[in-house]
JSON list of N, CA and C in Angstrom, two decimals:
[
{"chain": "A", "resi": 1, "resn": "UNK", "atom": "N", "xyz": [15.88, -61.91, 30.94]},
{"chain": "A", "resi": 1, "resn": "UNK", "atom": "CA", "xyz": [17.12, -62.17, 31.64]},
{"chain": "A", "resi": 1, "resn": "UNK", "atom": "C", "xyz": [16.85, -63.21, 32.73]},
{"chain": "A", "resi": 2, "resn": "UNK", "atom": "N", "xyz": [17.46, -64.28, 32.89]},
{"chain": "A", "resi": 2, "resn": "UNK", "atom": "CA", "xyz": [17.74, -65.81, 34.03]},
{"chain": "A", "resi": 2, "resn": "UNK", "atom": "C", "xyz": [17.76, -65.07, 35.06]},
{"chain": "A", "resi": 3, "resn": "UNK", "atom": "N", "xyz": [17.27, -65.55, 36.47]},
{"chain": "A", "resi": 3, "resn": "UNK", "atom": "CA", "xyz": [17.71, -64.99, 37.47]},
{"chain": "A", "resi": 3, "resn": "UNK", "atom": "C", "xyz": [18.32, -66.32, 38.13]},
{"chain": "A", "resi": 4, "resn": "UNK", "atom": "N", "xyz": [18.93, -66.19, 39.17]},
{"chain": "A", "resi": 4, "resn": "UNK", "atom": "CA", "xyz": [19.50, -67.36, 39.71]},
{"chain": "A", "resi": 4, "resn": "UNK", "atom": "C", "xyz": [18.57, -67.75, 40.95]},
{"chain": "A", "resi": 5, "resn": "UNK", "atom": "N", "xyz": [18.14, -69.18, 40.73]},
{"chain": "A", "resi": 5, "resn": "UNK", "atom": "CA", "xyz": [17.00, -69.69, 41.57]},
{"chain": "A", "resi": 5, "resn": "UNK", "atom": "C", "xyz": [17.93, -71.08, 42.46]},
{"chain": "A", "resi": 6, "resn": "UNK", "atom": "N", "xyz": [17.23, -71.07, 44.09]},
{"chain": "A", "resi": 6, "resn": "UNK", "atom": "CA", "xyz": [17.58, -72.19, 44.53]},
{"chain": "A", "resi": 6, "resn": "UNK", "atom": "C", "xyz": [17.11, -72.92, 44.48]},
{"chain": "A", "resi": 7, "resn": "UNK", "atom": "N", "xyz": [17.71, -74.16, 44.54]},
{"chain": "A", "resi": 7, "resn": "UNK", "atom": "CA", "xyz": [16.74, -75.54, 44.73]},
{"chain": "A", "resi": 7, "resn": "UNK", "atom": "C", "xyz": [17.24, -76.51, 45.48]},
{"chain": "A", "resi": 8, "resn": "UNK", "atom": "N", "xyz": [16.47, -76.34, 46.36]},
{"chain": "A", "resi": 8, "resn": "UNK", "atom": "CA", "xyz": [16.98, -77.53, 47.56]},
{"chain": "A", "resi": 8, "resn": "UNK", "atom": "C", "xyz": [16.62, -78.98, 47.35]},
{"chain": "A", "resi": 9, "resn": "UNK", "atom": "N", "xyz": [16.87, -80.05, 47.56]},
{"chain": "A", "resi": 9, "resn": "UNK", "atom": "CA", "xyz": [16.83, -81.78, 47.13]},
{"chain": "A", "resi": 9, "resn": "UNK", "atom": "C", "xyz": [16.67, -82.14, 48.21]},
{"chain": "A", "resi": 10, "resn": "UNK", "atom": "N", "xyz": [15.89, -83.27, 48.56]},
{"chain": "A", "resi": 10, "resn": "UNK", "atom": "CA", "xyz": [16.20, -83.82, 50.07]},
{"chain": "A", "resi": 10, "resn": "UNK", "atom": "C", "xyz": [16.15, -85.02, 49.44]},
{"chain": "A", "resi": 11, "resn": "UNK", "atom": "N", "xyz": [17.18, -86.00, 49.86]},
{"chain": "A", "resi": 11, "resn": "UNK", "atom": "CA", "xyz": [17.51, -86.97, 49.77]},
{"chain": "A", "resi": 11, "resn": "UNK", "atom": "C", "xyz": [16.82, -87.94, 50.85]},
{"chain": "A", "resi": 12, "resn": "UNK", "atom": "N", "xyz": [15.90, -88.94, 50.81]},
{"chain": "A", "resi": 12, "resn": "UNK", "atom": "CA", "xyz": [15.61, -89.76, 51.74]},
{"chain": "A", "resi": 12, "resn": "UNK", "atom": "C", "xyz": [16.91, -90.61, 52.59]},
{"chain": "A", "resi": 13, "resn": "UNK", "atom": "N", "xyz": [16.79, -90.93, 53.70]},
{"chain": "A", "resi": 13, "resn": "UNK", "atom": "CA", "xyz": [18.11, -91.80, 54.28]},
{"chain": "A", "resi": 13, "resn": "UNK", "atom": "C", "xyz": [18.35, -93.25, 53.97]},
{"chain": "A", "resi": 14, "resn": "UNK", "atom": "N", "xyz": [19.25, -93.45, 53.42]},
{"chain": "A", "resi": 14, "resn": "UNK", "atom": "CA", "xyz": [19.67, -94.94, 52.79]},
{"chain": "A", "resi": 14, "resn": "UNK", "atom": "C", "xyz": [19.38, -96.13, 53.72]},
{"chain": "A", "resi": 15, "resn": "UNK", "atom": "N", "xyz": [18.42, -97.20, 53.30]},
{"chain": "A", "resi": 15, "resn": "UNK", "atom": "CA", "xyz": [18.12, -98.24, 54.00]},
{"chain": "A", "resi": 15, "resn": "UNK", "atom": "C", "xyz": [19.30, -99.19, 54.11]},
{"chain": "A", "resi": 16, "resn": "UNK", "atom": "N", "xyz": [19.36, -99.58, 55.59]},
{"chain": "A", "resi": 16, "resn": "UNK", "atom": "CA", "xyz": [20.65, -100.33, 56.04]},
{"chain": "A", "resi": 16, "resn": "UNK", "atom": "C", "xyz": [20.05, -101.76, 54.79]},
{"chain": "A", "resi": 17, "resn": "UNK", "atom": "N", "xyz": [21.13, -103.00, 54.80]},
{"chain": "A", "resi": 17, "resn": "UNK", "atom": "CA", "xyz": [21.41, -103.87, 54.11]},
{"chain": "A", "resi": 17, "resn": "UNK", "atom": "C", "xyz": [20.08, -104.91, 54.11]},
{"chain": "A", "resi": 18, "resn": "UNK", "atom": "N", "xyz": [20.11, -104.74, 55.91]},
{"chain": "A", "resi": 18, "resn": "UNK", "atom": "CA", "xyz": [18.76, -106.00, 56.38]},
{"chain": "A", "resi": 18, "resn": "UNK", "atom": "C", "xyz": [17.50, -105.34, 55.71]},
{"chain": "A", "resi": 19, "resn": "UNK", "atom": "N", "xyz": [17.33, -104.17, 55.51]},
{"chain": "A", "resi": 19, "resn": "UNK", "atom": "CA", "xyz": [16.26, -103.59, 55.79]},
{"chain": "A", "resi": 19, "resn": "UNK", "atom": "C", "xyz": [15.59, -103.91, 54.00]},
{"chain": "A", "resi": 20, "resn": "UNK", "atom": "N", "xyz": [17.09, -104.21, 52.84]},
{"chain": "A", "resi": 20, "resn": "UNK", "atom": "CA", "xyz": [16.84, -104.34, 51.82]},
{"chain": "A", "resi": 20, "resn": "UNK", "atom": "C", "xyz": [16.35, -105.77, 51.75]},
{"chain": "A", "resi": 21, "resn": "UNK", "atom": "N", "xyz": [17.41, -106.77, 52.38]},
{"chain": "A", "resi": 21, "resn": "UNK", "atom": "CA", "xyz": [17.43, -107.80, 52.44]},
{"chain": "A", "resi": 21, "resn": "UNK", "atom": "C", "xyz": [16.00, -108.63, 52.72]},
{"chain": "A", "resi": 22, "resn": "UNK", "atom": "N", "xyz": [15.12, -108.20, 53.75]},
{"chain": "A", "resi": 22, "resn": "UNK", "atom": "CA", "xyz": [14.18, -108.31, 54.13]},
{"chain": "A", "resi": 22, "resn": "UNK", "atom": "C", "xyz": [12.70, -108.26, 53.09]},
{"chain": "A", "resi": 23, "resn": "UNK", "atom": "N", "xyz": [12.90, -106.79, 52.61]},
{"chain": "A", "resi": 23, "resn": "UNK", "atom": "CA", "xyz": [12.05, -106.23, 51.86]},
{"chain": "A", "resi": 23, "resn": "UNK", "atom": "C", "xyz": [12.05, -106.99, 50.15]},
{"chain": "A", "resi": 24, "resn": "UNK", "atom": "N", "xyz": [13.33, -107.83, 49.78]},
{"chain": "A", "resi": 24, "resn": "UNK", "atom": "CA", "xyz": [13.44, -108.51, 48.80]},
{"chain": "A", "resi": 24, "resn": "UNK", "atom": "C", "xyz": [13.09, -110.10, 49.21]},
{"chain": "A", "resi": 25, "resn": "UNK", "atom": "N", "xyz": [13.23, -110.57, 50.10]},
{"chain": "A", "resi": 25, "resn": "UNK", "atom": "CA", "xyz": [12.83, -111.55, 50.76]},
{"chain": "A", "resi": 25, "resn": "UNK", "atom": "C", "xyz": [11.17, -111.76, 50.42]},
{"chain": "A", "resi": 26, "resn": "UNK", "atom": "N", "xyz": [10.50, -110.64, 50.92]},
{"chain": "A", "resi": 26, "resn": "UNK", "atom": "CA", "xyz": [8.85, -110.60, 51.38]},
{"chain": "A", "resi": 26, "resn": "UNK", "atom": "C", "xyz": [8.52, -110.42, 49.75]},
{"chain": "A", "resi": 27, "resn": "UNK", "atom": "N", "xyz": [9.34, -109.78, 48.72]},
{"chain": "A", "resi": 27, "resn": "UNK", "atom": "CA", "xyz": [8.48, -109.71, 47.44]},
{"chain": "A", "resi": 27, "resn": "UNK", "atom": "C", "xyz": [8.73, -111.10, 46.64]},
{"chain": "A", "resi": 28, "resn": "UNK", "atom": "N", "xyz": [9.67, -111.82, 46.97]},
{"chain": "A", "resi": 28, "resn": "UNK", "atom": "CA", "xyz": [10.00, -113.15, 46.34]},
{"chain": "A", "resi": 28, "resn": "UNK", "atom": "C", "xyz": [8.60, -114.11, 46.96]},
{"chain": "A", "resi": 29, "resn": "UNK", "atom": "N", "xyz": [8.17, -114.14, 48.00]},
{"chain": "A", "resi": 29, "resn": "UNK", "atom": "CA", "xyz": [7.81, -115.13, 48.59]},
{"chain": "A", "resi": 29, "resn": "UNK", "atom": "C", "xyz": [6.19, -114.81, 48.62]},
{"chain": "A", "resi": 30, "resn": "UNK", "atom": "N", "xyz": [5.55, -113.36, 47.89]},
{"chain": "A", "resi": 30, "resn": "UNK", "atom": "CA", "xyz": [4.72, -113.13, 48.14]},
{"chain": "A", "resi": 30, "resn": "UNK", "atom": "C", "xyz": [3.42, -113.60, 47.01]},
{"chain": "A", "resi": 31, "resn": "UNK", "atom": "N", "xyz": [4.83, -113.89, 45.55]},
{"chain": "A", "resi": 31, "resn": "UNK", "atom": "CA", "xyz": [3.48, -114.65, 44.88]},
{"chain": "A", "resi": 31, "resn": "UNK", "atom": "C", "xyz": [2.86, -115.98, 45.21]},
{"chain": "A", "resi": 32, "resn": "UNK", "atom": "N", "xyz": [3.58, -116.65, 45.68]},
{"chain": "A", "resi": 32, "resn": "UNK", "atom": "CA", "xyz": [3.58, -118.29, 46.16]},
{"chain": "A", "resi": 32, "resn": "UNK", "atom": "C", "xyz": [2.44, -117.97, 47.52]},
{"chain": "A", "resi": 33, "resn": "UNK", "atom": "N", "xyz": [2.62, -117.25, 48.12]},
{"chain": "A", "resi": 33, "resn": "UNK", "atom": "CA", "xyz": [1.67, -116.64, 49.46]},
{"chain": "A", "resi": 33, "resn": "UNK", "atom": "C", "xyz": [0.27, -116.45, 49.22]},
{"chain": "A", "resi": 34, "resn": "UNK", "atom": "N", "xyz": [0.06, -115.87, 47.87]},
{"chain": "A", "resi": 34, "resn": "UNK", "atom": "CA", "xyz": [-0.86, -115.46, 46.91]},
{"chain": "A", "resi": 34, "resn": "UNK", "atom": "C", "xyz": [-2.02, -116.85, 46.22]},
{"chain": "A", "resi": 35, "resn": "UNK", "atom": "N", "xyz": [-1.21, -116.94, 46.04]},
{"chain": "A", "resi": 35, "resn": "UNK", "atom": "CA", "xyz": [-1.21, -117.98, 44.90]},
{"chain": "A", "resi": 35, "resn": "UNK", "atom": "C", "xyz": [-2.02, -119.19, 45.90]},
{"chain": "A", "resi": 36, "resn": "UNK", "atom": "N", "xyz": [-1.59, -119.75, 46.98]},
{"chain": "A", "resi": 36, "resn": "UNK", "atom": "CA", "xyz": [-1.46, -120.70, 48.12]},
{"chain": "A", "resi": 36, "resn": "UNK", "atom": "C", "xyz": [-3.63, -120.07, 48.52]},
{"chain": "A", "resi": 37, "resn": "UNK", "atom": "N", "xyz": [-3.57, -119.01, 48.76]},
{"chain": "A", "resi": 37, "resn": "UNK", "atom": "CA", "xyz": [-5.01, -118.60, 49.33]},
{"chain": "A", "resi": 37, "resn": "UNK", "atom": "C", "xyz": [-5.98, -119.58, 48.33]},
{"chain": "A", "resi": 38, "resn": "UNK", "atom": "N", "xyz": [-7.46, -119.49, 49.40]},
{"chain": "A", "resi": 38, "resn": "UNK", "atom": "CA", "xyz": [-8.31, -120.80, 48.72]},
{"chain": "A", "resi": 38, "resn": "UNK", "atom": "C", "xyz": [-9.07, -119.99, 47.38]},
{"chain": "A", "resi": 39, "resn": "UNK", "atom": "N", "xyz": [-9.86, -120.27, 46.19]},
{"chain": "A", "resi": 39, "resn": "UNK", "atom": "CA", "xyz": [-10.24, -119.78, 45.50]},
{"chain": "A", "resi": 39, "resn": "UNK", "atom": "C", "xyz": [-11.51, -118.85, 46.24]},
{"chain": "A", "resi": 40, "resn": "UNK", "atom": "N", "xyz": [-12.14, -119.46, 46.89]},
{"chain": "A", "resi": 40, "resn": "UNK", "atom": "CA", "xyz": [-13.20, -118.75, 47.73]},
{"chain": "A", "resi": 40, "resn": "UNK", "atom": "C", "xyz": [-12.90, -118.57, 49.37]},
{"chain": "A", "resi": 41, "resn": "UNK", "atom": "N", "xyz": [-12.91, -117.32, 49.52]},
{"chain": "A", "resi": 41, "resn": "UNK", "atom": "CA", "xyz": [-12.95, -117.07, 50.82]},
{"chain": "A", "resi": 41, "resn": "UNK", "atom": "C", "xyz": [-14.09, -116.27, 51.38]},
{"chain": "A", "resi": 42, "resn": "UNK", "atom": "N", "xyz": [-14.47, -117.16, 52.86]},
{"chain": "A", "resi": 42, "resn": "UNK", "atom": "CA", "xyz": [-15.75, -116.41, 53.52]},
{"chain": "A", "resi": 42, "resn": "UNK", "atom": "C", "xyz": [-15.06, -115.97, 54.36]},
{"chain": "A", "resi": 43, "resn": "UNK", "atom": "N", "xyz": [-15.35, -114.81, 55.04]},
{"chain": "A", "resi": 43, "resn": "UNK", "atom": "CA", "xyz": [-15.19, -114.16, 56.62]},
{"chain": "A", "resi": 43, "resn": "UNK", "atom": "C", "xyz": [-16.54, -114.33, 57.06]},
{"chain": "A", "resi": 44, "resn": "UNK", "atom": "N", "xyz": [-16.66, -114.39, 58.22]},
{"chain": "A", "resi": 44, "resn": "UNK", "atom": "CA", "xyz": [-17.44, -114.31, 59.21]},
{"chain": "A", "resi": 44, "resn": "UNK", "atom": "C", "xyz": [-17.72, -113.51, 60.30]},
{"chain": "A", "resi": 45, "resn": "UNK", "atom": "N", "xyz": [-18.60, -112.37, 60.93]},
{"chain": "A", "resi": 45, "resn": "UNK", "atom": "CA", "xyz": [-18.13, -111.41, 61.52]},
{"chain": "A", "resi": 45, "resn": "UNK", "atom": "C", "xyz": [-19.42, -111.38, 62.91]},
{"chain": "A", "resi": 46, "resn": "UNK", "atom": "N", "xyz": [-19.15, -110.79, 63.54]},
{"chain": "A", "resi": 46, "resn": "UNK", "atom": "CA", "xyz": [-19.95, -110.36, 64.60]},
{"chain": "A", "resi": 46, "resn": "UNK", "atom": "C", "xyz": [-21.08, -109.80, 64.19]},
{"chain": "A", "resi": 47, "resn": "UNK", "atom": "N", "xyz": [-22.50, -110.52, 64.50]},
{"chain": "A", "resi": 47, "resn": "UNK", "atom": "CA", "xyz": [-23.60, -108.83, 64.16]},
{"chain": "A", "resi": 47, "resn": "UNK", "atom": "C", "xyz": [-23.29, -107.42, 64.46]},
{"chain": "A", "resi": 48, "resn": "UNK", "atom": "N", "xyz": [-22.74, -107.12, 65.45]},
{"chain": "A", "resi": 48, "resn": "UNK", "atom": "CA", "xyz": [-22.51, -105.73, 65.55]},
{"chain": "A", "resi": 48, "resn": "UNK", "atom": "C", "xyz": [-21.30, -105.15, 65.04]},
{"chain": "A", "resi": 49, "resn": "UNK", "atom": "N", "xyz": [-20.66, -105.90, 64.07]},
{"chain": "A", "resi": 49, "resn": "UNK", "atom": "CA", "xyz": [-19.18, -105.30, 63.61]},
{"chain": "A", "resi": 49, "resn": "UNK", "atom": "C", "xyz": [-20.00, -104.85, 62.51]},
{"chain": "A", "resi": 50, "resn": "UNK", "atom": "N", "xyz": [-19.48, -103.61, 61.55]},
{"chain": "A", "resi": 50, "resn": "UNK", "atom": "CA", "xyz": [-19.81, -102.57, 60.69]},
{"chain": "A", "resi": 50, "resn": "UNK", "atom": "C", "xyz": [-19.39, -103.15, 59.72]},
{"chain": "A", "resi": 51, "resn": "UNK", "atom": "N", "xyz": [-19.72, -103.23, 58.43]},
{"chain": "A", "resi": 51, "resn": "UNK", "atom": "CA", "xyz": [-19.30, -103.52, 57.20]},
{"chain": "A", "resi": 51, "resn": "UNK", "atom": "C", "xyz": [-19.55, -102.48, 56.47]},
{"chain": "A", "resi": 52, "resn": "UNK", "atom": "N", "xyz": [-17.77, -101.82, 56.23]},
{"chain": "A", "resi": 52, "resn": "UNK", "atom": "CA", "xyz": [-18.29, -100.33, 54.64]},
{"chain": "A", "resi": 52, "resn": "UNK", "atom": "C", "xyz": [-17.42, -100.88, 53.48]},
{"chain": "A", "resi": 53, "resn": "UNK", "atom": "N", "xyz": [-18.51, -100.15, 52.34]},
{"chain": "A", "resi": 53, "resn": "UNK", "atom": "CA", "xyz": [-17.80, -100.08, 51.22]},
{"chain": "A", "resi": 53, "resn": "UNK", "atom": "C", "xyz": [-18.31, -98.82, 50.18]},
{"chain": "A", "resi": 54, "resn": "UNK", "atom": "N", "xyz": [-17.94, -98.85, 49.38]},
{"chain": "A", "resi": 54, "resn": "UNK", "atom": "CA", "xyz": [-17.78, -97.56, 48.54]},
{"chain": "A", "resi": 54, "resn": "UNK", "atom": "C", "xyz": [-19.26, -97.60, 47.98]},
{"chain": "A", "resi": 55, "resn": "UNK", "atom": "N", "xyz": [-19.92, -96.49, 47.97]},
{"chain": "A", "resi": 55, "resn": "UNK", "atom": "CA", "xyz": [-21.22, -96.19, 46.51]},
{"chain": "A", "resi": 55, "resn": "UNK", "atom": "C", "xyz": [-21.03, -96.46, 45.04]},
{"chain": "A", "resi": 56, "resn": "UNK", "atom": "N", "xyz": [-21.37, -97.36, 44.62]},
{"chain": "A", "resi": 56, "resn": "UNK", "atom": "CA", "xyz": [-21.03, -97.49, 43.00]},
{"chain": "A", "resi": 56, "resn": "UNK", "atom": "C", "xyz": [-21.56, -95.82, 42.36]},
{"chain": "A", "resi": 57, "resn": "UNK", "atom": "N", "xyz": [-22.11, -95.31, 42.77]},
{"chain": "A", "resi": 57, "resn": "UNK", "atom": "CA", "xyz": [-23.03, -94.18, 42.17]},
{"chain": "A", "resi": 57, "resn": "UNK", "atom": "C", "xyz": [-22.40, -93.05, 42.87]},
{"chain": "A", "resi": 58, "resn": "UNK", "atom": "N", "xyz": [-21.75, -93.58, 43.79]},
{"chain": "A", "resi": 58, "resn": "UNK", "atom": "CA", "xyz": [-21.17, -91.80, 44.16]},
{"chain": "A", "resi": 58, "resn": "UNK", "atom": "C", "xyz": [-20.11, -92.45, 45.28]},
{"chain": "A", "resi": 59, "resn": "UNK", "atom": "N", "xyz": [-18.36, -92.63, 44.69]},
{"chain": "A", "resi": 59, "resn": "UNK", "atom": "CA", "xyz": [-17.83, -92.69, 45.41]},
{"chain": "A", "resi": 59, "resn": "UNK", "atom": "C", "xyz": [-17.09, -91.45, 46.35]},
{"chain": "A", "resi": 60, "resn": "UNK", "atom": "N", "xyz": [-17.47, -90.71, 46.40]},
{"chain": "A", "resi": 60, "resn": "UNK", "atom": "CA", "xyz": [-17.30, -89.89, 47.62]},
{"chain": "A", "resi": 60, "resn": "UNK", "atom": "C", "xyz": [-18.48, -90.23, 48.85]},
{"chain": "A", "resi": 61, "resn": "UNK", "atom": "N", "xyz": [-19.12, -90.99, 49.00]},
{"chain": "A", "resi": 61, "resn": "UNK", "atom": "CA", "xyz": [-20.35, -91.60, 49.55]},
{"chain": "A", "resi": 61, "resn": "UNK", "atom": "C", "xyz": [-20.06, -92.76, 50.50]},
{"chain": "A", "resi": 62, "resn": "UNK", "atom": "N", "xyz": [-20.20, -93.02, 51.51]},
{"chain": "A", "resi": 62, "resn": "UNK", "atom": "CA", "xyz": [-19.95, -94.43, 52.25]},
{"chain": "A", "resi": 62, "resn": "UNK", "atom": "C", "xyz": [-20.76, -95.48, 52.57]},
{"chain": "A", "resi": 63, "resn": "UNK", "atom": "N", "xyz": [-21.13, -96.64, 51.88]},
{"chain": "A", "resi": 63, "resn": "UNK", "atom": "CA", "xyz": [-22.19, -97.28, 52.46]},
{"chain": "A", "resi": 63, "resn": "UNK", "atom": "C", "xyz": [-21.63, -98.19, 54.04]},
{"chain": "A", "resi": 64, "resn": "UNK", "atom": "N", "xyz": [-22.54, -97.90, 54.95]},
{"chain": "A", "resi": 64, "resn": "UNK", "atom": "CA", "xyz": [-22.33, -99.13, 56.17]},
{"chain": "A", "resi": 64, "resn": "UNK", "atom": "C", "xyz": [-23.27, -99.84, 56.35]},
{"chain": "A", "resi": 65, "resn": "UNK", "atom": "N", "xyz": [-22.83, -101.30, 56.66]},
{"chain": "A", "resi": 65, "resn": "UNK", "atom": "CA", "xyz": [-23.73, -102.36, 56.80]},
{"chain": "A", "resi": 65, "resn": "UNK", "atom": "C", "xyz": [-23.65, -102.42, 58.58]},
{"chain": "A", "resi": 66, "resn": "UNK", "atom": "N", "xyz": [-24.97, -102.24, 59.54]},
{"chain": "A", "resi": 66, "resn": "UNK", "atom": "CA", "xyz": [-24.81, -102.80, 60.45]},
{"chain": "A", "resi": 66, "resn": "UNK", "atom": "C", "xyz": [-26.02, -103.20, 61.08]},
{"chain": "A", "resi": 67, "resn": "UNK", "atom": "N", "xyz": [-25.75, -104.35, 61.95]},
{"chain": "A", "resi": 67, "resn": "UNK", "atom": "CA", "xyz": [-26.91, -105.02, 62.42]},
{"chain": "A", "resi": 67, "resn": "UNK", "atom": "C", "xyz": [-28.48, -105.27, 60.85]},
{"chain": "A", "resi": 68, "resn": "UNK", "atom": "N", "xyz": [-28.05, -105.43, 59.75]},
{"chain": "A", "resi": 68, "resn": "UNK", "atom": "CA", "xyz": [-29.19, -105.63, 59.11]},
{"chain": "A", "resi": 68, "resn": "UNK", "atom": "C", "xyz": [-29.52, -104.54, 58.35]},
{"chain": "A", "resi": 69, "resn": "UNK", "atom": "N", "xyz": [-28.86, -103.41, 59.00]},
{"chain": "A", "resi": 69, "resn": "UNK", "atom": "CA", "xyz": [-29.31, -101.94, 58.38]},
{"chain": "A", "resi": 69, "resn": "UNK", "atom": "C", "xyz": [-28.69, -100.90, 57.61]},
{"chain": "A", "resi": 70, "resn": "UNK", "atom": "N", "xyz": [-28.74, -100.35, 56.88]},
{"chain": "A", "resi": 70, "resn": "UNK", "atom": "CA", "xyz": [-27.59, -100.11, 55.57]},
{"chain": "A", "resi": 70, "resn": "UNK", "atom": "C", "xyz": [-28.28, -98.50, 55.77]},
{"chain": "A", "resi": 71, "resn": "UNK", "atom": "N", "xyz": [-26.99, -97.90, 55.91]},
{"chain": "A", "resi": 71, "resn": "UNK", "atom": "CA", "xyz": [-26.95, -96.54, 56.33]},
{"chain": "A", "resi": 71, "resn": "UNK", "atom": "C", "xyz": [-25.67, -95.99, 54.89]},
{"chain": "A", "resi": 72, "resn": "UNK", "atom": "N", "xyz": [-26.38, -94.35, 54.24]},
{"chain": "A", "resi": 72, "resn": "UNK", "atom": "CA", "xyz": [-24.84, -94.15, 53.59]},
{"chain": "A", "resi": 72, "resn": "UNK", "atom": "C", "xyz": [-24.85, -93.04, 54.22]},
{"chain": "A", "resi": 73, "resn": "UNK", "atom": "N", "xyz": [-23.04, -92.51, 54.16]},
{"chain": "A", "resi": 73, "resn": "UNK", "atom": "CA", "xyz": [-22.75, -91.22, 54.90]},
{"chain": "A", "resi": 73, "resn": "UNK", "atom": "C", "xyz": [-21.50, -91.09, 54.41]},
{"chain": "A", "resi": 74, "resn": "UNK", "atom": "N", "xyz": [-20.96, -90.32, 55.27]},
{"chain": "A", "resi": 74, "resn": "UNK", "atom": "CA", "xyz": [-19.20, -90.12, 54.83]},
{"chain": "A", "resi": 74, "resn": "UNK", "atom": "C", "xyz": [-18.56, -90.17, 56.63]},
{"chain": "A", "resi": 75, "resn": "UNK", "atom": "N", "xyz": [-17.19, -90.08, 56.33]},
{"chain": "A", "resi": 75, "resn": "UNK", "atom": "CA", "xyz": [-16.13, -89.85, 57.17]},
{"chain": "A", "resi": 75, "resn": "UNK", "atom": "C", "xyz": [-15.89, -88.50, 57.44]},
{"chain": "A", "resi": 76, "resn": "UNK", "atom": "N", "xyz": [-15.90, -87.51, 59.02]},
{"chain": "A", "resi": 76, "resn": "UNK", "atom": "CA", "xyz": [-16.23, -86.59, 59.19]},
{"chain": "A", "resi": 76, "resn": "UNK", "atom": "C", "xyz": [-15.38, -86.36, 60.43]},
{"chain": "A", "resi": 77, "resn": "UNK", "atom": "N", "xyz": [-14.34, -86.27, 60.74]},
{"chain": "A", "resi": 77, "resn": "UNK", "atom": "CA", "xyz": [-13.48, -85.94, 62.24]},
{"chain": "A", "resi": 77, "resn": "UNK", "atom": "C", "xyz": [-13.29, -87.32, 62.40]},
{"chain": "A", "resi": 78, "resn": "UNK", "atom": "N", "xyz": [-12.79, -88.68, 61.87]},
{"chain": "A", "resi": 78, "resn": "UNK", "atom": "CA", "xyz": [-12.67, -89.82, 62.04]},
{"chain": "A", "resi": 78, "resn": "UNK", "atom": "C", "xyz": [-14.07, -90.56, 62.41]},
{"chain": "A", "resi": 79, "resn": "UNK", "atom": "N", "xyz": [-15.00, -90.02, 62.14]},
{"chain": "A", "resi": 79, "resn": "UNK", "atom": "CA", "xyz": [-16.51, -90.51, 62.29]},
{"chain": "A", "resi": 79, "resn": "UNK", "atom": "C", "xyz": [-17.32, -91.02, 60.98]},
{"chain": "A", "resi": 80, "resn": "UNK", "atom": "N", "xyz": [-18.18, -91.73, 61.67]},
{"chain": "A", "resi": 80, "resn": "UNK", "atom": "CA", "xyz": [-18.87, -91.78, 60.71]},
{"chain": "A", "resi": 80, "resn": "UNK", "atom": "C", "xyz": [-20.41, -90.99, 60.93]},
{"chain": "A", "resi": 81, "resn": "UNK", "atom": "N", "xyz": [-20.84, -90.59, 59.53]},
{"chain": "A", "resi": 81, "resn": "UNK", "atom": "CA", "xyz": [-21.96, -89.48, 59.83]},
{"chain": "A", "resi": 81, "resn": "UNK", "atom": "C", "xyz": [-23.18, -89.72, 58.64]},
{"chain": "A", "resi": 82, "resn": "UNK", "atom": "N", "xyz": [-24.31, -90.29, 59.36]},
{"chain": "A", "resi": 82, "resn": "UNK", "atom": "CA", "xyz": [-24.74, -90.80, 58.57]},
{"chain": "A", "resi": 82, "resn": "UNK", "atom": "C", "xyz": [-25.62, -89.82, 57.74]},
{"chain": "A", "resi": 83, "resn": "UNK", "atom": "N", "xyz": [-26.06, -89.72, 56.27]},
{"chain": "A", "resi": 83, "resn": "UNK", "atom": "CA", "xyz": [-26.91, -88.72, 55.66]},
{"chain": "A", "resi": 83, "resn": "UNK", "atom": "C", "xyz": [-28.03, -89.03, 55.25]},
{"chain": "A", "resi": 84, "resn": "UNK", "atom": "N", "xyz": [-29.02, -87.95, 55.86]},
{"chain": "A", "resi": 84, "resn": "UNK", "atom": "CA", "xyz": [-30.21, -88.03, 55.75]},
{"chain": "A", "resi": 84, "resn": "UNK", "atom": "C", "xyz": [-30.89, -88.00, 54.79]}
]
């Protein structure tokens, strides 16, 4: 026997006109934006700014690059924590 179940919907709030207007604007203009960047790009950074990226071998894993020295760890209370 069916029993009768509720179901509540929440509807997100309808974006005013500009807000569409805008947001169709930035996706028209964003391949040409794209497109425009040089084939090669260098950054350049501070010795003491951190460079992370993912473990090919274990992405739950964090590698950081700093000062020369390559530490892996994870993210831990917004930290980083390096493993021994």
């Amino acid at each position: 026997m069916a029993r009768n179940r509720k179901l509540q919907i929440v509807v997100p709030p309808v974006a005013d006109d500009a807000d569409l207007r805008d947001s169709r604007r930035v996706a028209k203009a964003l391949p040409a934006a794209v497109a425009a960047l040089p084939a090669e790009l260098n950054l350049h950074f501070k010795s003491d700014t951190p460079l992370f990226s993912a473990d090919p071998s274990d992405p739950t894993i964090i590698i950081r690059k700093l000062k020369r020295k390559t530490s892996r760890g994870r993210y831990v209370g917004g930290k980083f924590v390096e493993i021994k």
